[in-house]
mmCIF file of C-alpha atoms in Angstrom:
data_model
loop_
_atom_site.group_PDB
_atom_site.id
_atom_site.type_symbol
_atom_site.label_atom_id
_atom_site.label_comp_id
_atom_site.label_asym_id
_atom_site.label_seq_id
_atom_site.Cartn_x
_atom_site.Cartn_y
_atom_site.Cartn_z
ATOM 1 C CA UNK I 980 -141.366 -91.845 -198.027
ATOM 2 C CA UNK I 981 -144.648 -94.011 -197.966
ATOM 3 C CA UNK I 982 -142.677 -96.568 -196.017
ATOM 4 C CA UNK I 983 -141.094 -94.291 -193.475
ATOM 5 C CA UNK I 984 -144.532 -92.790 -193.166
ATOM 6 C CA UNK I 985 -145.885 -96.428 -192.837
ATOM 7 C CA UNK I 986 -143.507 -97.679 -190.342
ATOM 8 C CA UNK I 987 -144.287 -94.679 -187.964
ATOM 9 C CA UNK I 988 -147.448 -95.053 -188.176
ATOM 10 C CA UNK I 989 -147.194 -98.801 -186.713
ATOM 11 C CA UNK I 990 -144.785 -97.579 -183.981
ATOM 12 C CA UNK I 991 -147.030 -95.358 -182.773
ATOM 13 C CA UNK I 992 -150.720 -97.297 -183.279
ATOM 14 C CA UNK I 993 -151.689 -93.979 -184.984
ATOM 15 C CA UNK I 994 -153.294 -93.891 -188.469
ATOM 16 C CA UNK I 995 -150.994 -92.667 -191.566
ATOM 17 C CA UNK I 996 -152.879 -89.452 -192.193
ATOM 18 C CA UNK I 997 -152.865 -87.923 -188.231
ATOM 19 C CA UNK I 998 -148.858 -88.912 -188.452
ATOM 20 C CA UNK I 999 -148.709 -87.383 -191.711
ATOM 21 C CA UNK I 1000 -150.568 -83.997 -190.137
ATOM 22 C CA UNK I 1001 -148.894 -84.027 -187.470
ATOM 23 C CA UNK I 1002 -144.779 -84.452 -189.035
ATOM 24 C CA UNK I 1003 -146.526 -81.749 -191.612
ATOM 25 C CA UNK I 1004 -147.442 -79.516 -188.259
ATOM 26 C CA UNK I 1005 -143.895 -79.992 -186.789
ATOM 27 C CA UNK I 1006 -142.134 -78.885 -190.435
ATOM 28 C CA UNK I 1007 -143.983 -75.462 -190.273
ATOM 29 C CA UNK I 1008 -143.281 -75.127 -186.448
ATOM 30 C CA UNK I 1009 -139.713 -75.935 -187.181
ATOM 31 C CA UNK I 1010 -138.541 -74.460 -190.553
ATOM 32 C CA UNK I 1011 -137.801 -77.760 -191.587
ATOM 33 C CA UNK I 1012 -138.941 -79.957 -194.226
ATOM 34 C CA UNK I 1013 -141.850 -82.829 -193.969
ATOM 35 C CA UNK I 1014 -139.494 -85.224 -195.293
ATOM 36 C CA UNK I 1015 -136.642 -84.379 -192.673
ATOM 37 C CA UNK I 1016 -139.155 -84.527 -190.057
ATOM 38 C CA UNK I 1017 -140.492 -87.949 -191.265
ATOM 39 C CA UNK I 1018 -137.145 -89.775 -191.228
ATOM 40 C CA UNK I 1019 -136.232 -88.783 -187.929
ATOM 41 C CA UNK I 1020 -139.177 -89.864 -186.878
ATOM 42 C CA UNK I 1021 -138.958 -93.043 -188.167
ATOM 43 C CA UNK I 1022 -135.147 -93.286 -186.816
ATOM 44 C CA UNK I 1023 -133.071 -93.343 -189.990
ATOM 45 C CA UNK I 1024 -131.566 -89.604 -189.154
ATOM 46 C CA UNK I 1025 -131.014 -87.588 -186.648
ATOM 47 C CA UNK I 1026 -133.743 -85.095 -185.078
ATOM 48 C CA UNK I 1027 -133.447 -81.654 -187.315
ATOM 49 C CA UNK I 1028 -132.868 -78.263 -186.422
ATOM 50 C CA UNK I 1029 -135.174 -75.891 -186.033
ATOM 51 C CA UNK I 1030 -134.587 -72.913 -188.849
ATOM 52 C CA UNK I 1031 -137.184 -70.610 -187.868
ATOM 53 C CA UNK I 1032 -135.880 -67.006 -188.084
ATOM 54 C CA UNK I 1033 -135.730 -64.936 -185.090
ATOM 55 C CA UNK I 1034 -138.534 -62.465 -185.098
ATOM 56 C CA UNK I 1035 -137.125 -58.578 -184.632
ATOM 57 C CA UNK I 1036 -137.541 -57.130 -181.177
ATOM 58 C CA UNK I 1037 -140.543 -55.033 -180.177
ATOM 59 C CA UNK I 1038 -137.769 -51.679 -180.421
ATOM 60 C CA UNK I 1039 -137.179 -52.615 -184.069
ATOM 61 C CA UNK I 1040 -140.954 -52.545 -185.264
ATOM 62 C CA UNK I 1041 -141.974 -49.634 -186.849
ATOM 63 C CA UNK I 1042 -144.928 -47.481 -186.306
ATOM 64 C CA UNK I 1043 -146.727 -49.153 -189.276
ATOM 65 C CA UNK I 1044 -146.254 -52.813 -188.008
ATOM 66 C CA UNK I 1045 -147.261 -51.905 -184.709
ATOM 67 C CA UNK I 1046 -150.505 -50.336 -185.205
ATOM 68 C CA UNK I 1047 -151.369 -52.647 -188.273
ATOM 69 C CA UNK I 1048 -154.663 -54.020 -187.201
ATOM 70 C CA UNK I 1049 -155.448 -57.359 -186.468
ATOM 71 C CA UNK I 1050 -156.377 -59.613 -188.792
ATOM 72 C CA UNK I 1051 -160.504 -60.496 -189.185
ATOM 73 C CA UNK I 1052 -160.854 -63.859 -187.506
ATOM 74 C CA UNK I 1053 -162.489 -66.300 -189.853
ATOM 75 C CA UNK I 1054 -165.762 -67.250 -189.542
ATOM 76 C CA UNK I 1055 -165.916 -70.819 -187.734
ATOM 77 C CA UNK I 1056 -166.084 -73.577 -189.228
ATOM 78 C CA UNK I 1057 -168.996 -75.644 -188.973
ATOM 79 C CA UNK I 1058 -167.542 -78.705 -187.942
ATOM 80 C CA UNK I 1059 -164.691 -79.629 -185.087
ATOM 81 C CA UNK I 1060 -162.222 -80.533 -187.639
ATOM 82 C CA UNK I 1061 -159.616 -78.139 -186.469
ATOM 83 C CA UNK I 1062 -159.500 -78.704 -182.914
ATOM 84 C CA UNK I 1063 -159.719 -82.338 -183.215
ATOM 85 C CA UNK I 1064 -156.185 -81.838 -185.416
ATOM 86 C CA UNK I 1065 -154.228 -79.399 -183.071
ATOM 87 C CA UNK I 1066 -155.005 -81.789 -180.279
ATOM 88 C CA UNK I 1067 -154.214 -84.474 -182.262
ATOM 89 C CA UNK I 1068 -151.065 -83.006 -183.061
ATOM 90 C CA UNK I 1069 -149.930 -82.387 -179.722
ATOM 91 C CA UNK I 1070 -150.430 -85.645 -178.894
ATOM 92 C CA UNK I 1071 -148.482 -87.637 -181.786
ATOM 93 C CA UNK I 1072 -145.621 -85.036 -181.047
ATOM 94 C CA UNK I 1073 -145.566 -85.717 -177.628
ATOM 95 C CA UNK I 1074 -145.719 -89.254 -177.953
ATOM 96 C CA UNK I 1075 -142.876 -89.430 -180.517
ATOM 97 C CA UNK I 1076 -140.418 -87.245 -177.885
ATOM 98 C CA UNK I 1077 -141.445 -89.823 -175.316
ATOM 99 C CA UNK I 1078 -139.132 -92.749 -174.775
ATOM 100 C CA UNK I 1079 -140.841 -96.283 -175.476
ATOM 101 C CA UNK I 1080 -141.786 -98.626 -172.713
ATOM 102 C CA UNK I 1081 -139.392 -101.179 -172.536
ATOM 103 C CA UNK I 1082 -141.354 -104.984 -172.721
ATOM 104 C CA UNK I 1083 -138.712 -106.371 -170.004
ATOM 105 C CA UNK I 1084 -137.831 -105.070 -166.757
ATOM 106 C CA UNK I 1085 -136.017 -106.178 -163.462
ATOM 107 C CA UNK I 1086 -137.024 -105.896 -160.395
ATOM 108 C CA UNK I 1087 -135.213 -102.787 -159.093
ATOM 109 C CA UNK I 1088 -136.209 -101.077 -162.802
ATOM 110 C CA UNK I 1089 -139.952 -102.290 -161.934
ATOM 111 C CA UNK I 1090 -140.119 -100.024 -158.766
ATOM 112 C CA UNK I 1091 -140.301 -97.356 -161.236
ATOM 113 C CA UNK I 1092 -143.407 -97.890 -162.859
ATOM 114 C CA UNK I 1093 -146.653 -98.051 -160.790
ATOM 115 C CA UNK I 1094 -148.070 -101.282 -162.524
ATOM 116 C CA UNK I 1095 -146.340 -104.283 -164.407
ATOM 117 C CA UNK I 1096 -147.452 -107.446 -166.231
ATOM 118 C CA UNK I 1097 -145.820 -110.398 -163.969
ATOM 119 C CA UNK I 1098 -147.899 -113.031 -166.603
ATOM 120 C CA UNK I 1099 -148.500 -111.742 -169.666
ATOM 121 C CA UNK I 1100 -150.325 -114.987 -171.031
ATOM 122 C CA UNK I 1101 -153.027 -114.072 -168.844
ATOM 123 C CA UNK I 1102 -152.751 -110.545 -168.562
ATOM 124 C CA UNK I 1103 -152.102 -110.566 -165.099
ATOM 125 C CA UNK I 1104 -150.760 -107.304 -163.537
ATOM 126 C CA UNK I 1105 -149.449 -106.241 -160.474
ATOM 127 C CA UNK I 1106 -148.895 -103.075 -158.367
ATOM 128 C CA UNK I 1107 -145.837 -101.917 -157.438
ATOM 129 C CA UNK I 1108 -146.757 -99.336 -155.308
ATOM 130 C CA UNK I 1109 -149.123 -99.874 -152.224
ATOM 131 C CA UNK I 1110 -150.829 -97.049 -150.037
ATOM 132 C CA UNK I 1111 -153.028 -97.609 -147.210
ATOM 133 C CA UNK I 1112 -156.421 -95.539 -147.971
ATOM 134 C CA UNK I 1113 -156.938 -92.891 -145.109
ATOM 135 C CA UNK I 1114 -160.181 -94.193 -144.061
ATOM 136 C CA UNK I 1115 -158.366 -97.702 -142.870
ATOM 137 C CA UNK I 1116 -155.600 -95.271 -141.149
ATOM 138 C CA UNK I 1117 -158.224 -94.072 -139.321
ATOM 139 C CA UNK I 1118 -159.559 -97.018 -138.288
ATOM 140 C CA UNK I 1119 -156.650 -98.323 -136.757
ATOM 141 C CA UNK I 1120 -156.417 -95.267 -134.828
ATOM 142 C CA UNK I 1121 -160.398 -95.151 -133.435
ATOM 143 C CA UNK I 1122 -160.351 -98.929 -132.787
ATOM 144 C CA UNK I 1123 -158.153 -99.483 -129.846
ATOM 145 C CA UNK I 1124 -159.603 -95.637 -128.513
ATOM 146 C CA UNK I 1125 -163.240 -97.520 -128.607
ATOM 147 C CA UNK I 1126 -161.502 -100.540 -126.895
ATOM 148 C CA UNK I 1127 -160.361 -99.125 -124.096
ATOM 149 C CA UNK I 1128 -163.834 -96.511 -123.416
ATOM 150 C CA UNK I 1129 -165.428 -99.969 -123.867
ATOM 151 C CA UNK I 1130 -163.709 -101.473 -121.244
ATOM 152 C CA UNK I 1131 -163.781 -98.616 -118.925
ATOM 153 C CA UNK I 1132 -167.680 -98.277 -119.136
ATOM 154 C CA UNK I 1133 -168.550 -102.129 -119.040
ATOM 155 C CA UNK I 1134 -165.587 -103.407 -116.888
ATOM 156 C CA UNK I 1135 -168.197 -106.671 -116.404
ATOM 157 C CA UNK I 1136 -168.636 -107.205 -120.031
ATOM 158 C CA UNK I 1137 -172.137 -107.239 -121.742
ATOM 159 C CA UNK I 1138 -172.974 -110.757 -120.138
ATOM 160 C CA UNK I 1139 -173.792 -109.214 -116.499
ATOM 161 C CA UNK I 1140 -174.354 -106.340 -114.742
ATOM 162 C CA UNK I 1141 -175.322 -104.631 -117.630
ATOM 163 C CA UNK I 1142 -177.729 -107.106 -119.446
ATOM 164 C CA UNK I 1143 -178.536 -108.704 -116.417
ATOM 165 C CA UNK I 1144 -178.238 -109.242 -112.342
ATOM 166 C CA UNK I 1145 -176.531 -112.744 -112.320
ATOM 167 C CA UNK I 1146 -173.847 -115.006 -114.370
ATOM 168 C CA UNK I 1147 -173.313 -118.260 -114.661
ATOM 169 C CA UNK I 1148 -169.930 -119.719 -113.449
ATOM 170 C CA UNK I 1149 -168.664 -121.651 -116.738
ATOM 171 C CA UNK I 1150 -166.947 -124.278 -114.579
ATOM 172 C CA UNK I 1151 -169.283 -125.008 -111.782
ATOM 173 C CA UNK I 1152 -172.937 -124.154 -113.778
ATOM 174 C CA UNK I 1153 -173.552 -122.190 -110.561
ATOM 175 C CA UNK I 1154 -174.914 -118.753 -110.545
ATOM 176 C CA UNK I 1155 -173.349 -116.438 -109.598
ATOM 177 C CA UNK I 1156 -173.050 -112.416 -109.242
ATOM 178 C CA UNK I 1157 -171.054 -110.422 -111.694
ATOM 179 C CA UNK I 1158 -168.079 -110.133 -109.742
ATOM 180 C CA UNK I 1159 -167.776 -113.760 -109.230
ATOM 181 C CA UNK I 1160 -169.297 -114.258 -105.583
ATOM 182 C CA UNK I 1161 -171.701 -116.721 -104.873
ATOM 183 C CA UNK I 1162 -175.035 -115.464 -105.647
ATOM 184 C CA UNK I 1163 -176.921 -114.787 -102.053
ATOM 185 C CA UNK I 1164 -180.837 -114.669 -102.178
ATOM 186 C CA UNK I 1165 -181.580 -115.303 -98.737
ATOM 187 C CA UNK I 1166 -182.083 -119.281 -99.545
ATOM 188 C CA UNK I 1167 -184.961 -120.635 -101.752
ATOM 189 C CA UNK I 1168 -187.778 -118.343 -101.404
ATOM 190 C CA UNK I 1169 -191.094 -120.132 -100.750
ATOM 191 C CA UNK I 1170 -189.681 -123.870 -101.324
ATOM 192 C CA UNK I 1171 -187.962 -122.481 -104.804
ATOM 193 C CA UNK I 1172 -184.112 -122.077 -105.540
ATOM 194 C CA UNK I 1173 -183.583 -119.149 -108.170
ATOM 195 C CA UNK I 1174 -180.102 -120.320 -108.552
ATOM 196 C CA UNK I 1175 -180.967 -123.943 -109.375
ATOM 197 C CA UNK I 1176 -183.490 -122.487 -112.484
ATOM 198 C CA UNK I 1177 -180.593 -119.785 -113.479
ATOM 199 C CA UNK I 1178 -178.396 -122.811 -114.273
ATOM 200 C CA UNK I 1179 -180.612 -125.078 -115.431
ATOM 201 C CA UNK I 1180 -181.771 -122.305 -118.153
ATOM 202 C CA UNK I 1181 -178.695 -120.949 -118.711
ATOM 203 C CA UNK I 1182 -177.572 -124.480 -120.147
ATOM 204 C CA UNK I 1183 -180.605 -124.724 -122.198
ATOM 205 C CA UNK I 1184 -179.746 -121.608 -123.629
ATOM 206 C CA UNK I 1185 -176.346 -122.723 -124.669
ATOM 207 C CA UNK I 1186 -177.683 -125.462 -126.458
ATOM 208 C CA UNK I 1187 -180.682 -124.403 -127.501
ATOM 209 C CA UNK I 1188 -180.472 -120.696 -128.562
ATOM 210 C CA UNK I 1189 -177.009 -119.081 -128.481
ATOM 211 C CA UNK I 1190 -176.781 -120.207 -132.139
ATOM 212 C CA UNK I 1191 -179.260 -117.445 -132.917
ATOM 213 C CA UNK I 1192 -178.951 -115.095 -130.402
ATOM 214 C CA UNK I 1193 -175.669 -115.289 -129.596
ATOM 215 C CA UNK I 1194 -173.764 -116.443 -126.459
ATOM 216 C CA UNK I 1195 -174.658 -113.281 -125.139
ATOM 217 C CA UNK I 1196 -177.621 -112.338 -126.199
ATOM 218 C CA UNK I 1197 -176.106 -109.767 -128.703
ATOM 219 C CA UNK I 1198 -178.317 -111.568 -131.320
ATOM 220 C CA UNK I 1199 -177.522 -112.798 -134.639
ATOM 221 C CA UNK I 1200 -179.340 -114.324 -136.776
ATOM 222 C CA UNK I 1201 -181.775 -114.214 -134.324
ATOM 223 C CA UNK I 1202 -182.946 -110.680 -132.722
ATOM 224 C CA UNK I 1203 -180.959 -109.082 -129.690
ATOM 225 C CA UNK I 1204 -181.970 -110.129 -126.124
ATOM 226 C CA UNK I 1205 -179.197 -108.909 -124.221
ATOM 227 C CA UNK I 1206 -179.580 -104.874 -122.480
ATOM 228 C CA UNK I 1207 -183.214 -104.925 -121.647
ATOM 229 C CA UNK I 1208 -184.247 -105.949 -124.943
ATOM 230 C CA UNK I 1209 -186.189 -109.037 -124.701
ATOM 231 C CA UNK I 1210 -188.203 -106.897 -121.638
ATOM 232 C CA UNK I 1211 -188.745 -104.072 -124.023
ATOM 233 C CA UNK I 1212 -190.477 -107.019 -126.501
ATOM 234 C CA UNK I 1213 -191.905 -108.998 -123.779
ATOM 235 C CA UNK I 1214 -193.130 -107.261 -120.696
ATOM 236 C CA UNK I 1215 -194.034 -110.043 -118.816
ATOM 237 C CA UNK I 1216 -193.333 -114.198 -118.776
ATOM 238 C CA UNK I 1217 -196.482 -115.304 -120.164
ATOM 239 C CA UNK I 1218 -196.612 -113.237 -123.455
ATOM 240 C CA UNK I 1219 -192.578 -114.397 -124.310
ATOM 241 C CA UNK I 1220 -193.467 -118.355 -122.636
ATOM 242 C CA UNK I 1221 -196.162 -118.278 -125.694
ATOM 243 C CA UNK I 1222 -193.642 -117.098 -128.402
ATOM 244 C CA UNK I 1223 -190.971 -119.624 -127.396
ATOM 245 C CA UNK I 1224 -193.266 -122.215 -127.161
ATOM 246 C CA UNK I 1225 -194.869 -121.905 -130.458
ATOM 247 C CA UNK I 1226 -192.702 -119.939 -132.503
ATOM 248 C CA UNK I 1227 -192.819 -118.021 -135.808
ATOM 249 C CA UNK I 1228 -194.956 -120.803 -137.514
ATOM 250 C CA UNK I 1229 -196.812 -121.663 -134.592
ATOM 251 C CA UNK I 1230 -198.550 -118.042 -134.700
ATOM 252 C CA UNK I 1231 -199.102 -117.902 -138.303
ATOM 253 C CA UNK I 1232 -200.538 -120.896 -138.091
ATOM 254 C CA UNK I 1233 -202.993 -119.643 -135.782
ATOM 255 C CA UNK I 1234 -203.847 -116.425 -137.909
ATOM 256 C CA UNK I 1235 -201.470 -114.271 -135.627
ATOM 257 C CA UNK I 1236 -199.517 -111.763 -137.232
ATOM 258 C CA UNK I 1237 -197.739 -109.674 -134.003
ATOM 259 C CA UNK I 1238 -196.246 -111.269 -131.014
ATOM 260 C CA UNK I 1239 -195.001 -110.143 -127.640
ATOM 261 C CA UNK I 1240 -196.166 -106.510 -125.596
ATOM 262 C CA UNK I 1241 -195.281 -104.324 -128.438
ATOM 263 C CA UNK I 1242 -196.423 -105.866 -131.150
ATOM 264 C CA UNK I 1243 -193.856 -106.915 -133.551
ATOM 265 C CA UNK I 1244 -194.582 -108.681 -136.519
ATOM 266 C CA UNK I 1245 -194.170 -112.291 -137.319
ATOM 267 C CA UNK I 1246 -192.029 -112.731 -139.863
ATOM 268 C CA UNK I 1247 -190.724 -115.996 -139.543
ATOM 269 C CA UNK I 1248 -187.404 -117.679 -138.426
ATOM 270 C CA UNK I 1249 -188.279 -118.402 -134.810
ATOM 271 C CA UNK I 1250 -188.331 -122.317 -134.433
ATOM 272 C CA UNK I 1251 -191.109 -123.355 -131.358
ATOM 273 C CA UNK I 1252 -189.495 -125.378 -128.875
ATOM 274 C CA UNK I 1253 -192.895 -126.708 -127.028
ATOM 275 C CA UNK I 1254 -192.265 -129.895 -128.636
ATOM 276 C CA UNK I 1255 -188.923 -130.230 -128.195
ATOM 277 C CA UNK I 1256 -188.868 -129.027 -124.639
ATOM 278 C CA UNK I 1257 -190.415 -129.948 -121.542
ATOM 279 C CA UNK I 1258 -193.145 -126.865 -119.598
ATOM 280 C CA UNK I 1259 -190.361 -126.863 -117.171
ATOM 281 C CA UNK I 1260 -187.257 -126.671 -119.335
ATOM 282 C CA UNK I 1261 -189.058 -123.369 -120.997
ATOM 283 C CA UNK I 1262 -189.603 -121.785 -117.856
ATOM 284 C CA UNK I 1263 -186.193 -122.216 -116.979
ATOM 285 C CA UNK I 1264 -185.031 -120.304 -120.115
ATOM 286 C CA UNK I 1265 -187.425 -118.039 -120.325
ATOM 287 C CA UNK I 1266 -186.421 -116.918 -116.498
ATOM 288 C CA UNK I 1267 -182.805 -117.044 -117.359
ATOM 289 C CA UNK I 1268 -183.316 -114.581 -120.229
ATOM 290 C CA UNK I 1269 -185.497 -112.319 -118.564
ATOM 291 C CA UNK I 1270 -183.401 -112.122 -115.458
ATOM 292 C CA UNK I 1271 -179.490 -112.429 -117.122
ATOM 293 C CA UNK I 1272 -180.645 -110.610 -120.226
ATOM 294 C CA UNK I 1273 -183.471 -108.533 -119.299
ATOM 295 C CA UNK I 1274 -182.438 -107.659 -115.968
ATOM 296 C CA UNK I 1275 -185.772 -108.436 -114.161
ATOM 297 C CA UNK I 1276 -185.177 -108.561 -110.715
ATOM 298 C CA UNK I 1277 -184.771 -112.506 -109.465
ATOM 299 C CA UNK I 1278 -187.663 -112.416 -106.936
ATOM 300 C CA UNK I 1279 -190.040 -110.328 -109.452
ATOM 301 C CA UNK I 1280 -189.313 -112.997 -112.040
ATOM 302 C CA UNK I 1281 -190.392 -115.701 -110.212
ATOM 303 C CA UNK I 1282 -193.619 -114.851 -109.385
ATOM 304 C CA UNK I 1283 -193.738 -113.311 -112.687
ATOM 305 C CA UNK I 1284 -193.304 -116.896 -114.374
ATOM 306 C CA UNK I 1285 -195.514 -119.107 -111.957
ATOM 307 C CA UNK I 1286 -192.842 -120.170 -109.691
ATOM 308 C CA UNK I 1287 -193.938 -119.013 -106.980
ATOM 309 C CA UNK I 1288 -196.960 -116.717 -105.659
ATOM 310 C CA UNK I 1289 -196.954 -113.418 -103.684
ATOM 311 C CA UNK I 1290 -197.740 -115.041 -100.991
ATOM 312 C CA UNK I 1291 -195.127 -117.474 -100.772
ATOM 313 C CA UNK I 1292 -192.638 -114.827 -102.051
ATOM 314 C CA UNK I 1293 -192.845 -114.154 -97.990
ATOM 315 C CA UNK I 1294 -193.236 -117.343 -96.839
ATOM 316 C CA UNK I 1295 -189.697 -118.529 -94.589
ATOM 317 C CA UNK I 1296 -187.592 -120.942 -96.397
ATOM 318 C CA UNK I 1297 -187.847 -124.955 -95.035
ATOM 319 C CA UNK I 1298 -184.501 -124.564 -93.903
ATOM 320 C CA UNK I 1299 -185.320 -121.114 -91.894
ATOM 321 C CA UNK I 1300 -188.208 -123.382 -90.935
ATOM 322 C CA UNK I 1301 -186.627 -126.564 -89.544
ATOM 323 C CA UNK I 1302 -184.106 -123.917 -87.131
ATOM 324 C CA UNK I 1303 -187.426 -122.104 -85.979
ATOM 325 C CA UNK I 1304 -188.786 -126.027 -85.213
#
């Protein structure tokens, strides 16, 4: 008996004396005997039959049983002993009934499980079973919806008409207006050719700061220009001329710790490009971004940089000139 007792023990990873509660439990439940119950378990007879006696129907009580009174409940017991065991009981029975996991399956009899060990060296399990989580359903579903409003509102894209007035023609280096046509400004205004500094910075930019900002001003690593912003941070050419120049170090350096109109603080990361760029190579970036980013308006950003003076904004192009002459 200690050997059947052992053995099922080891089967089920359960120590001898819950195994030997429980088998005891499943005797009294059944009418049967401990060591019936223990031998089936431990697979050297067949399960036993219950022997319990039928209990009479609630006609054939008599008066006495049925107003016997209850029984006193016992005072409780000071530990947990007793529901630990039931529970415990439960638990080895159930595990007992249930048929044992098999150590090999195929791959059709795999489908049934919802995990299996493809390398059991390593541990290494697999799911048989995948579900796509609800929130990535959705996503699919809002995605191409936020596409298509996209493209409806901003059928330009962010890198004109809404961030700016002008483009740059990728093939030519020509500005241009957002729909494509040739950008018309009434010729150079005072002596100075808007279109010839849009270009000029717009090239800078690529080389110089898209890495940060991003190609179209979106930002990055670097903050967003694009939409107005850099005119929100900068409200006119000199103040954002200064922080390009210098840069992040550049004003700490010099005891600053806020740059631009409103005031933001200098936190680092902003390389100054007066060294590495000539006066007139920053002007013609800082005009592109305030005018293709910003949205300045051409003329207004001119004057606003030094280009050109009020006066002179007026004054009739040479070529206007030359057909007057």
């Amino acid at each position: 008996m200690t050997e059947q007792l052992s053995t099922v023990a080891a089967a089920m990873g359960t120590p001898e004396e819950l195994v030997e509660r429980a088998a005891r439990a499943r005797a009294t439940a059944q009418g049967n005997s401990y060591e019936e119950i223990i031998a089936a378990w431990a697979g050297e007879t067949p399960a036993p039959t219950a022997t319990i006696e039928a209990k009479p129907l609630a006609s054939e009580v008599t008066l006495d049983e049925a107003v016997e009174p209850a029984p006193e409940t016992p005072p409780a017991s000071t530990g947990a002993t007793a529901p630990v065991e039931a529970t415990t009981v439960d638990a080895v029975a159930d595990a007992v009934a249930a048929p044992p996991t098999p150590q090999t399956v195929s791959r059709r009899e795999a489908a049934q499980y919802s995990e299996v060990t493809t390398v059991s060296t390593v541990g290494i399990k697999e799911r048989t079973r995948s579900t796509t989580p609800g929130w990535l359903s959705g996503v699919f579903v809002i995605l191409p919806i936020a596409a298509i409003i996209y493209f409806i509102s901003f059928p330009s894209g962010p890198n004109c008409g809404v961030g700016g007035q002008l483009s740059v023609d990728r093939q030519t280096g020509s500005a241009v207006n957002c729909d494509g046509t040739e950008y018309q400004a009434g010729g150079p205004i005072g002596g100075v050719d808007a279109r010839e500094i849009v270009a000029s910075g717009s090239l800078i930019y690529s080389q110089s700061c898209a890495s940060c900002h991003g190609v179209n001003g979106g930002g990055g690593t670097g903050p967003q220009l694009a939409g107005g912003a850099v005119t929100a941070v900068f409200a006119g050419c000199g103040t954002q001329l200064e922080w390009v120049g210098l840069g992040s170090t550049g004003f700490q350096n010099a005891g600053r710790t806020t740059y631009g109109d409103s005031d933001k603080p200098v936190n680092g990361g902003m390389p100054g490009f007066g060294t590495t760029l000539s006066p007139d190579d920053l002007l013609a970036v800082v005009y592109f971004e305030r005018v293709n980013f910003g949205g300045q308006d051409a003329t207004e950003a001119l004057i606003d940089c030094g280009f050109l003076t009020e006066d002179e904004q007026d004054a009739p192009a040479e070529e206007e000139v030359e057909a007057m002459g």
